[in-house]
mmCIF file of C-alpha atoms in Angstrom:
data_model
loop_
_atom_site.group_PDB
_atom_site.id
_atom_site.type_symbol
_atom_site.label_atom_id
_atom_site.label_comp_id
_atom_site.label_asym_id
_atom_site.label_seq_id
_atom_site.Cartn_x
_atom_site.Cartn_y
_atom_site.Cartn_z
ATOM 1 C CA MET A 1 -34.807 16.094 0.590
ATOM 2 C CA ALA A 2 -31.860 14.898 -1.577
ATOM 3 C CA LYS A 3 -31.736 11.128 -1.566
ATOM 4 C CA ILE A 4 -28.376 9.228 -1.043
ATOM 5 C CA LYS A 5 -27.415 5.647 -0.991
ATOM 6 C CA ILE A 6 -25.438 4.211 1.759
ATOM 7 C CA ALA A 7 -23.392 1.776 -0.157
ATOM 8 C CA PRO A 8 -20.654 3.792 -2.022
ATOM 9 C CA ASN A 9 -19.555 3.280 -5.615
ATOM 10 C CA PRO A 10 -17.065 0.456 -6.105
ATOM 11 C CA THR A 11 -14.312 3.385 -7.296
ATOM 12 C CA PHE A 12 -13.860 6.940 -6.781
ATOM 13 C CA LYS A 13 -11.559 9.528 -8.671
ATOM 14 C CA ALA A 14 -9.147 11.799 -7.285
ATOM 15 C CA LYS A 15 -6.332 14.034 -8.708
ATOM 16 C CA VAL A 16 -2.769 13.142 -7.686
ATOM 17 C CA GLN A 17 0.108 15.560 -7.697
ATOM 18 C CA ILE A 18 2.797 13.511 -9.393
ATOM 19 C CA PRO A 19 6.351 14.671 -8.452
ATOM 20 C CA ARG A 20 8.755 15.004 -11.370
ATOM 21 C CA VAL A 21 12.536 15.129 -11.039
ATOM 22 C CA GLY A 22 13.747 18.612 -11.932
ATOM 23 C CA GLY A 23 10.121 19.971 -12.648
ATOM 24 C CA GLU A 24 6.801 20.768 -11.331
ATOM 25 C CA ALA A 25 4.335 18.199 -10.020
ATOM 26 C CA VAL A 26 1.915 17.182 -12.553
ATOM 27 C CA ALA A 27 -1.672 16.743 -11.775
ATOM 28 C CA VAL A 28 -2.903 13.160 -12.878
ATOM 29 C CA ASP A 29 -6.464 11.717 -12.555
ATOM 30 C CA PHE A 30 -6.688 8.322 -10.644
ATOM 31 C CA GLU A 31 -9.390 5.971 -10.190
ATOM 32 C CA PHE A 32 -9.187 4.074 -6.830
ATOM 33 C CA LYS A 33 -10.880 1.028 -5.439
ATOM 34 C CA TYR A 34 -13.181 1.650 -2.573
ATOM 35 C CA LEU A 35 -12.667 -0.338 0.449
ATOM 36 C CA ASP A 36 -14.903 -0.379 3.447
ATOM 37 C CA ARG A 37 -13.175 0.364 6.968
ATOM 38 C CA ILE A 38 -12.744 -3.448 7.539
ATOM 39 C CA ALA A 39 -11.175 -4.300 4.339
ATOM 40 C CA LEU A 40 -9.075 -0.961 4.394
ATOM 41 C CA SER A 41 -7.713 -1.915 7.918
ATOM 42 C CA ALA A 42 -6.877 -5.331 6.475
ATOM 43 C CA LEU A 43 -5.031 -3.835 3.708
ATOM 44 C CA PHE A 44 -2.977 -1.564 6.011
ATOM 45 C CA ASP A 45 -2.296 -4.469 8.133
ATOM 46 C CA ARG A 46 -0.898 -6.323 5.195
ATOM 47 C CA TRP A 47 1.142 -3.391 3.925
ATOM 48 C CA ASN A 48 2.645 -2.983 7.327
ATOM 49 C CA THR A 49 3.629 -6.475 7.767
ATOM 50 C CA ALA A 50 5.242 -6.494 4.108
ATOM 51 C CA ARG A 51 6.950 -3.311 4.989
ATOM 52 C CA ASP A 52 8.328 -4.835 8.151
ATOM 53 C CA GLU A 53 9.452 -8.003 6.411
ATOM 54 C CA HIS A 54 10.995 -5.828 3.724
ATOM 55 C CA ALA A 55 13.096 -3.955 6.316
ATOM 56 C CA THR A 56 14.022 -6.955 8.149
ATOM 57 C CA LYS A 57 15.230 -8.692 4.990
ATOM 58 C CA VAL A 58 17.332 -5.692 4.051
ATOM 59 C CA GLN A 59 18.888 -5.638 7.489
ATOM 60 C CA GLU A 60 19.606 -9.204 7.935
ATOM 61 C CA GLU A 61 20.896 -10.007 4.495
ATOM 62 C CA GLY A 62 22.886 -6.975 4.078
ATOM 63 C CA MET A 63 21.618 -6.303 0.633
ATOM 64 C CA SER A 64 23.197 -4.029 -1.781
ATOM 65 C CA TRP A 65 21.495 -0.661 -2.431
ATOM 66 C CA GLN A 66 20.433 -2.000 -5.774
ATOM 67 C CA ASP A 67 18.720 -5.084 -4.633
ATOM 68 C CA ALA A 68 17.227 -3.159 -1.674
ATOM 69 C CA THR A 69 15.622 -0.629 -4.120
ATOM 70 C CA ALA A 70 14.378 -3.273 -6.402
ATOM 71 C CA SER A 71 12.787 -5.050 -3.623
ATOM 72 C CA GLU A 72 11.148 -1.715 -2.360
ATOM 73 C CA ILE A 73 9.986 -0.799 -6.048
ATOM 74 C CA ALA A 74 8.192 -4.439 -6.008
ATOM 75 C CA LEU A 75 6.574 -3.652 -2.724
ATOM 76 C CA GLN A 76 5.349 -0.451 -3.775
ATOM 77 C CA VAL A 77 3.963 -1.611 -7.162
ATOM 78 C CA GLU A 78 1.886 -4.451 -5.168
ATOM 79 C CA GLN A 79 0.705 -1.560 -3.120
ATOM 80 C CA LEU A 80 -0.490 0.536 -6.043
ATOM 81 C CA LYS A 81 -1.976 -2.460 -7.671
ATOM 82 C CA ASP A 82 -4.158 -3.080 -4.531
ATOM 83 C CA ILE A 83 -5.738 0.362 -4.763
ATOM 84 C CA VAL A 84 -5.642 1.663 -8.384
ATOM 85 C CA SER A 85 -8.086 0.774 -11.088
ATOM 86 C CA GLY A 86 -7.313 3.368 -13.512
ATOM 87 C CA TRP A 87 -5.379 6.493 -14.199
ATOM 88 C CA GLY A 88 -4.740 9.277 -16.535
ATOM 89 C CA PHE A 89 -1.422 8.794 -18.039
ATOM 90 C CA ASP A 90 -0.924 8.168 -21.719
ATOM 91 C CA GLU A 91 0.247 4.453 -20.934
ATOM 92 C CA LYS A 92 -2.251 1.926 -20.359
ATOM 93 C CA LEU A 93 -2.476 0.789 -16.749
ATOM 94 C CA SER A 94 -0.770 -2.434 -16.435
ATOM 95 C CA ASP A 95 1.979 -4.180 -14.194
ATOM 96 C CA GLU A 96 4.585 -3.008 -16.592
ATOM 97 C CA ALA A 97 3.520 0.571 -16.705
ATOM 98 C CA MET A 98 3.130 0.799 -12.776
ATOM 99 C CA THR A 99 6.623 -0.608 -12.339
ATOM 100 C CA ALA A 100 7.829 2.025 -14.769
ATOM 101 C CA LEU A 101 6.053 4.702 -12.759
ATOM 102 C CA VAL A 102 7.402 3.529 -9.563
ATOM 103 C CA THR A 103 10.980 3.035 -10.969
ATOM 104 C CA THR A 104 11.383 6.398 -12.743
ATOM 105 C CA CYS A 105 9.364 8.639 -10.350
ATOM 106 C CA VAL A 106 10.618 7.992 -6.771
ATOM 107 C CA GLY A 107 7.822 10.254 -5.276
ATOM 108 C CA ALA A 108 4.907 8.712 -7.153
ATOM 109 C CA PRO A 109 4.174 5.918 -4.820
ATOM 110 C CA GLN A 110 3.837 8.150 -1.793
ATOM 111 C CA ALA A 111 2.026 10.845 -3.661
ATOM 112 C CA VAL A 112 -0.706 8.052 -4.870
ATOM 113 C CA LEU A 113 -0.902 6.523 -1.267
ATOM 114 C CA ALA A 114 -1.250 9.918 0.178
ATOM 115 C CA ALA A 115 -4.141 10.761 -2.178
ATOM 116 C CA TYR A 116 -5.798 7.582 -1.543
ATOM 117 C CA GLN A 117 -5.723 7.933 2.311
ATOM 118 C CA ALA A 118 -6.703 11.689 2.250
ATOM 119 C CA ALA A 119 -9.929 10.572 0.389
ATOM 120 C CA TYR A 120 -10.748 8.437 3.541
ATOM 121 C CA GLN A 121 -10.238 11.544 5.766
ATOM 122 C CA PRO A 122 -13.563 13.063 7.133
ATOM 123 C CA ALA A 123 -14.616 16.011 5.144
ATOM 124 C CA ARG A 124 -14.240 19.413 6.919
ATOM 125 C CA LEU A 125 -17.729 20.716 7.852
ATOM 126 C CA GLY A 126 -18.102 24.461 8.312
ATOM 127 C CA ASN A 127 -15.718 27.027 8.618
#
């Protein structure tokens, strides 16, 4: 019988299809931080609160598109910093590189977040 430990590794890897403007998506290896169910739900609560605060701020302050976009980029960078511990880009993982990714590739944050969430979905069993 195979032995398996209950405690998962602190990180896990997944390929993320990073969309490219005017080109095909590129598969990039990402290493993600593992969170248990309680920590994951707390993270999602924090993200939802930040998103709601961002939307309220944009609406109430009548921000310009440029300011609203800069604020959204900062929010998305923080989300990625919460979950990404490594990646397969040529650039070393850093706040600056993460900001560059989110700024230049509009679909990247959603692709990374979707891949992270998909890793937590129960595996399909059987046919």
